[in-house]
CSV table of C-alpha atoms in Angstrom, one decimal:
chain,number,residue,atom,x,y,z
A,1,UNK,CA,-0.1,0.1,-0.1
A,2,UNK,CA,2.9,2.6,1.0
A,3,UNK,CA,4.6,1.6,-1.8
A,4,UNK,CA,1.8,2.5,-4.3
A,5,UNK,CA,2.0,6.0,-2.3
A,6,UNK,CA,5.0,7.3,-3.0
A,7,UNK,CA,5.0,6.0,-7.1
A,8,UNK,CA,1.6,7.5,-7.8
A,9,UNK,CA,3.8,11.0,-6.0
A,10,UNK,CA,6.8,10.1,-8.0
A,11,UNK,CA,3.7,10.0,-10.6
A,12,UNK,CA,1.9,13.2,-10.0
A,13,UNK,CA,5.9,14.5,-9.5
A,14,UNK,CA,6.7,13.6,-12.8
A,15,UNK,CA,2.9,15.4,-14.6
A,16,UNK,CA,3.3,17.2,-13.0
A,17,UNK,CA,7.0,18.8,-12.1
A,18,UNK,CA,7.1,21.4,-9.5
A,19,UNK,CA,9.0,24.5,-10.4
A,20,UNK,CA,9.5,24.4,-14.0
A,21,UNK,CA,11.6,26.1,-15.8
A,22,UNK,CA,14.0,28.7,-15.7
A,23,UNK,CA,14.8,32.2,-13.7
A,24,UNK,CA,15.7,35.4,-15.8
A,25,UNK,CA,19.0,36.8,-13.5
A,26,UNK,CA,20.1,32.9,-11.7
A,27,UNK,CA,22.7,33.5,-9.1
A,28,UNK,CA,23.6,29.5,-9.6
A,29,UNK,CA,23.0,27.8,-12.7
A,30,UNK,CA,24.6,24.4,-13.5
A,31,UNK,CA,23.4,21.7,-15.8
A,32,UNK,CA,24.6,17.4,-16.9
A,33,UNK,CA,23.0,15.0,-17.9
A,34,UNK,CA,23.5,11.2,-17.9
A,35,UNK,CA,24.7,9.5,-20.7
A,36,UNK,CA,24.0,6.0,-19.9
A,37,UNK,CA,20.2,6.9,-21.0
A,38,UNK,CA,20.0,10.4,-21.5
A,39,UNK,CA,18.9,12.2,-18.8
A,40,UNK,CA,19.0,16.6,-19.4
A,41,UNK,CA,18.5,18.2,-16.5
A,42,UNK,CA,19.0,22.4,-15.9
A,43,UNK,CA,19.1,24.4,-12.2
A,44,UNK,CA,17.7,26.7,-11.4
A,45,UNK,CA,18.5,28.9,-7.8
A,46,UNK,CA,18.4,33.0,-6.6
A,47,UNK,CA,20.5,33.1,-3.4
A,48,UNK,CA,19.3,36.0,-1.4
A,49,UNK,CA,19.9,37.0,1.8
A,50,UNK,CA,21.6,33.5,2.6
A,51,UNK,CA,18.7,31.8,1.7
A,52,UNK,CA,17.0,29.0,-2.0
A,53,UNK,CA,15.2,31.8,-2.2
A,54,UNK,CA,13.8,30.9,-6.2
A,55,UNK,CA,14.6,27.7,-7.6
A,56,UNK,CA,13.6,26.3,-11.2
A,57,UNK,CA,14.4,23.8,-13.1
A,58,UNK,CA,14.3,21.7,-16.4
A,59,UNK,CA,14.9,19.6,-17.4
A,60,UNK,CA,14.0,15.8,-19.9
A,61,UNK,CA,13.5,11.6,-19.0
A,62,UNK,CA,12.2,9.0,-17.4
A,63,UNK,CA,10.5,9.5,-14.3
A,64,UNK,CA,12.5,8.6,-11.7
A,65,UNK,CA,14.7,12.0,-12.7
A,66,UNK,CA,12.6,14.2,-13.7
A,67,UNK,CA,10.1,13.4,-10.3
A,68,UNK,CA,13.5,13.9,-8.6
A,69,UNK,CA,14.9,17.3,-8.8
A,70,UNK,CA,10.6,18.5,-8.5
A,71,UNK,CA,11.0,16.9,-6.1
A,72,UNK,CA,14.8,18.0,-4.5
A,73,UNK,CA,13.2,21.5,-6.0
A,74,UNK,CA,10.3,22.1,-3.0
A,75,UNK,CA,12.8,20.6,-0.1
A,76,UNK,CA,15.2,23.0,-1.0
A,77,UNK,CA,13.1,26.4,-2.3
A,78,UNK,CA,12.9,28.9,1.5
A,79,UNK,CA,16.3,27.1,3.0
A,80,UNK,CA,19.9,28.2,4.4
A,81,UNK,CA,22.1,27.4,2.3
A,82,UNK,CA,23.7,26.3,5.1
A,83,UNK,CA,21.9,23.5,5.0
A,84,UNK,CA,21.1,23.2,1.3
A,85,UNK,CA,25.0,22.2,0.7
A,86,UNK,CA,24.3,19.1,3.4
A,87,UNK,CA,21.6,17.7,1.4
A,88,UNK,CA,23.0,14.1,0.3
A,89,UNK,CA,21.1,10.6,-1.9
A,90,UNK,CA,20.0,9.9,2.1
A,91,UNK,CA,17.7,12.3,1.7
A,92,UNK,CA,16.7,11.7,-1.9
A,93,UNK,CA,16.4,8.2,-1.5
A,94,UNK,CA,13.7,8.8,1.6
A,95,UNK,CA,11.9,11.5,0.1
A,96,UNK,CA,11.1,9.5,-3.7
A,97,UNK,CA,10.4,6.7,-0.6
A,98,UNK,CA,10.8,3.9,-3.1
A,99,UNK,CA,13.6,1.1,-3.3
A,100,UNK,CA,16.2,2.4,-5.8
A,101,UNK,CA,17.5,0.1,-7.7
A,102,UNK,CA,21.7,0.6,-8.6
A,103,UNK,CA,21.7,1.1,-12.7
A,104,UNK,CA,18.0,4.0,-11.5
A,105,UNK,CA,20.7,5.7,-9.3
A,106,UNK,CA,21.9,7.2,-11.1
A,107,UNK,CA,18.7,8.5,-12.3
A,108,UNK,CA,17.7,9.1,-8.3
A,109,UNK,CA,21.2,12.1,-8.2
A,110,UNK,CA,21.3,13.6,-11.3
A,111,UNK,CA,19.3,16.4,-9.5
A,112,UNK,CA,21.7,16.6,-6.6
A,113,UNK,CA,24.4,16.0,-8.7
A,114,UNK,CA,23.3,19.6,-11.0
A,115,UNK,CA,22.9,21.1,-7.7
A,116,UNK,CA,25.8,20.9,-6.2
A,117,UNK,CA,27.8,21.5,-9.3
A,118,UNK,CA,25.8,24.8,-9.7
A,119,UNK,CA,25.5,25.7,-5.7
A,120,UNK,CA,30.2,25.4,-6.4
A,121,UNK,CA,30.2,27.2,-9.7
A,122,UNK,CA,29.1,30.3,-7.4
A,123,UNK,CA,30.9,29.9,-5.1
A,124,UNK,CA,28.6,28.8,-2.2
A,125,UNK,CA,30.1,25.2,-1.4
A,126,UNK,CA,33.8,23.8,-1.8
A,127,UNK,CA,33.4,20.4,-4.7
A,128,UNK,CA,33.4,17.3,-4.0
A,129,UNK,CA,36.0,15.7,-6.3
A,130,UNK,CA,35.7,13.0,-4.3
A,131,UNK,CA,33.2,10.7,-5.5
A,132,UNK,CA,32.8,12.5,-8.9
A,133,UNK,CA,33.7,8.6,-10.4
A,134,UNK,CA,31.7,7.1,-7.9
A,135,UNK,CA,29.2,4.0,-8.4
A,136,UNK,CA,25.8,5.1,-7.1
């Protein structure tokens, strides 16, 4: 029963993504793709007073990658940057609510990778190069 709820929740985020689009003058912009399956994602953030004031993402791909981006955008909007930089794979898996196979993990974590790269490029966090090529 709970698995069905989470599957429906994921499909709802895929069909009706939250914060979908772009921002005209973002403080942070990053994009990346998953070459294994072709998922693509770009993310824009406006940062004000140390918080994520606005977030938008745009992309295409499987339900998992796009729903994860939608859910992540809801998680970070309004949050302090100090907290956003701490977000990791565990939080993404928790919000997805279903087990993710190793083959689908790159799809699930694409938005997180785009977020952290953007924050690093924007000077808000130091890039973590240790797990860049880590099998997810």
